[in-house]
Amino acid sequence: MLVPRAVQEMLLHLGINDMPTDLRVRIQSVLIEMLQQPLPEAASDWGEVPMPADERVVPLVQAVLADPGDPRSAIELFLAHGLHERTVLRIFQHDVGLSFGRWRTGVRMTLGARLIVDGTPIGAAAHRCGYATTSAFSAAFKERFGLTPRQHVARV
């Protein structure tokens, strides 16, 4: 089961801090409620990538997760799913705290990191993640993770 980052942090907080019983019970109630929230299909495969909960964008999210390298622009994806740009941007900002573009880059970088660790050549990983050049992929990767793809593989 995927455990959202917020839940992990709250569990750590509960484990290391003393607090009044009523506060502990309230936090535990919130944790239970958070764990009962359904995740969009395929979200569990994406680990640290936050997923929006709003049902209006679930088909869009599933499409991006199924093909992170889809070359269509954000606007083209929104239109293909019958969504208005402002609605999508509001939902992503509210539910995941990121713009759609930054979220999509996170999905692409997560896939890229998995691919290169599994032995996929960096150029092939870049193409699969929707980057036209290895250097563009490497720059985005370094911005996201603070390491170049080669450094990441060596570290892992």
Coordinates of C-alpha atoms in Angstrom, one line a residue:
M1 CA 0.0 0.0 0.0
L2 CA 1.3 3.5 -0.9
V3 CA 1.5 5.7 2.2
P4 CA 1.3 9.4 1.4
R5 CA 4.3 11.4 2.5
A6 CA 2.1 13.5 4.9
V7 CA 1.0 10.3 6.6
Q8 CA 4.6 9.1 7.0
E9 CA 5.6 12.4 8.6
M10 CA 2.7 12.4 10.9
L11 CA 3.4 8.8 12.0
L12 CA 7.0 9.8 12.7
H13 CA 5.8 12.8 14.7
L14 CA 3.5 10.6 16.8
G15 CA 6.3 8.1 17.4
I16 CA 8.9 10.6 18.7
N17 CA 6.9 13.3 20.5
D18 CA 5.0 13.3 23.7
M19 CA 1.6 15.0 23.6
P20 CA -1.7 15.2 25.4
T21 CA -4.0 12.2 24.8
D22 CA -6.7 14.2 23.1
L23 CA -4.2 15.7 20.6
R24 CA -2.8 12.2 19.8
V25 CA -6.4 10.8 19.3
R26 CA -7.2 13.7 16.9
I27 CA -4.0 13.1 14.9
Q28 CA -4.7 9.4 14.7
S29 CA -8.3 10.1 13.5
V30 CA -6.9 12.3 10.7
L31 CA -4.4 9.6 9.8
I32 CA -7.1 7.0 9.5
E33 CA -9.2 9.3 7.3
M34 CA -6.2 10.1 5.1
L35 CA -5.4 6.4 4.6
Q36 CA -9.0 5.7 3.6
Q37 CA -8.9 8.2 0.7
P38 CA -8.8 6.4 -2.6
L39 CA -5.9 6.9 -4.9
P40 CA -6.2 7.3 -8.6
E41 CA -5.6 4.1 -10.5
A42 CA -1.9 3.5 -11.1
A43 CA -0.9 6.1 -8.5
S44 CA 0.7 3.4 -6.3
D45 CA 3.3 2.8 -9.0
W46 CA 4.6 6.4 -8.8
G47 CA 5.8 6.6 -5.2
E48 CA 6.8 10.1 -4.3
V49 CA 4.8 11.8 -7.1
P50 CA 1.8 13.4 -5.5
M51 CA -1.6 12.6 -7.0
P52 CA -4.6 15.0 -7.2
A53 CA -7.7 13.6 -5.6
D54 CA -10.3 15.5 -7.8
E55 CA -12.1 13.1 -10.0
R56 CA -12.3 15.5 -12.8
V57 CA -8.6 15.1 -13.6
V58 CA -8.3 11.4 -13.0
P59 CA -8.5 10.5 -16.7
L60 CA -5.8 13.1 -17.5
V61 CA -3.6 11.8 -14.6
Q62 CA -4.0 8.2 -15.9
A63 CA -3.1 9.3 -19.4
V64 CA 0.1 11.0 -18.2
L65 CA 1.1 8.1 -16.0
A66 CA 0.5 5.6 -18.9
D67 CA 2.6 7.6 -21.3
P68 CA 4.8 10.2 -19.5
G69 CA 6.6 10.9 -22.8
D70 CA 3.5 12.0 -24.7
P71 CA 4.7 14.9 -26.8
R72 CA 1.4 16.8 -26.7
S73 CA 1.4 20.1 -24.9
A74 CA -0.5 20.6 -21.6
I75 CA -3.2 22.5 -23.5
E76 CA -3.6 19.7 -26.0
L77 CA -3.9 17.1 -23.2
F78 CA -6.5 19.3 -21.4
L79 CA -8.6 19.6 -24.6
A80 CA -8.3 15.8 -25.3
H81 CA -9.8 15.2 -21.9
G82 CA -12.5 17.9 -22.1
L83 CA -10.9 20.0 -19.4
H84 CA -10.5 23.8 -19.2
E85 CA -6.9 24.9 -18.5
R86 CA -7.8 27.1 -15.5
T87 CA -9.8 24.2 -13.9
V88 CA -6.8 21.9 -14.2
L89 CA -4.4 24.4 -12.9
R90 CA -6.5 25.2 -9.9
I91 CA -7.0 21.5 -9.1
F92 CA -3.3 20.7 -9.3
Q93 CA -2.3 23.7 -7.2
H94 CA -4.9 22.8 -4.6
D95 CA -4.5 19.0 -4.5
V96 CA -0.7 18.6 -5.0
G97 CA 0.7 22.1 -4.5
L98 CA 2.3 22.1 -8.0
S99 CA 1.4 23.4 -11.4
F100 CA 0.4 20.7 -13.9
G101 CA 3.7 21.3 -15.8
R102 CA 5.9 20.8 -12.7
W103 CA 3.8 17.7 -11.7
R104 CA 4.2 16.2 -15.2
T105 CA 8.0 16.9 -15.1
G106 CA 8.0 15.0 -11.7
V107 CA 6.3 12.0 -13.4
R108 CA 8.8 12.1 -16.2
M109 CA 11.8 12.4 -13.9
T110 CA 10.5 9.6 -11.7
L111 CA 10.2 7.3 -14.8
G112 CA 13.6 8.5 -16.0
A113 CA 15.3 7.7 -12.7
R114 CA 13.8 4.2 -12.7
L115 CA 14.8 3.6 -16.3
I116 CA 18.4 4.6 -15.9
V117 CA 18.8 2.7 -12.6
D118 CA 17.4 -0.4 -14.4
G119 CA 20.1 -0.1 -17.1
T120 CA 18.3 1.8 -19.8
P121 CA 20.8 4.1 -21.7
I122 CA 20.3 7.8 -20.8
G123 CA 19.4 8.7 -24.3
A124 CA 16.7 6.1 -24.5
A125 CA 15.4 7.1 -21.1
A126 CA 15.3 10.7 -22.3
H127 CA 13.3 9.8 -25.4
R128 CA 10.9 7.7 -23.4
C129 CA 10.3 10.5 -21.0
G130 CA 9.5 13.0 -23.8
Y131 CA 12.8 14.8 -24.1
A132 CA 14.1 15.5 -27.6
T133 CA 17.8 15.5 -26.4
T134 CA 19.8 13.8 -23.8
S135 CA 21.2 17.1 -22.7
A136 CA 17.7 18.6 -22.1
F137 CA 16.8 15.4 -20.1
S138 CA 20.1 15.6 -18.1
A139 CA 19.5 19.3 -17.2
A140 CA 15.9 18.6 -16.0
F141 CA 17.1 15.6 -14.1
K142 CA 19.8 17.6 -12.4
E143 CA 17.4 20.3 -11.5
R144 CA 15.0 17.8 -10.0
F145 CA 17.4 15.5 -8.1
G146 CA 20.5 17.7 -7.8
L147 CA 22.6 15.0 -9.6
T148 CA 23.2 14.2 -13.2
P149 CA 21.7 10.9 -14.4
R150 CA 25.2 9.3 -14.4
Q151 CA 25.9 10.5 -10.8
H152 CA 22.4 9.2 -9.8
V153 CA 23.2 5.7 -11.2
A154 CA 26.6 5.7 -9.5
R155 CA 25.1 6.7 -6.2
V156 CA 22.3 4.1 -6.4

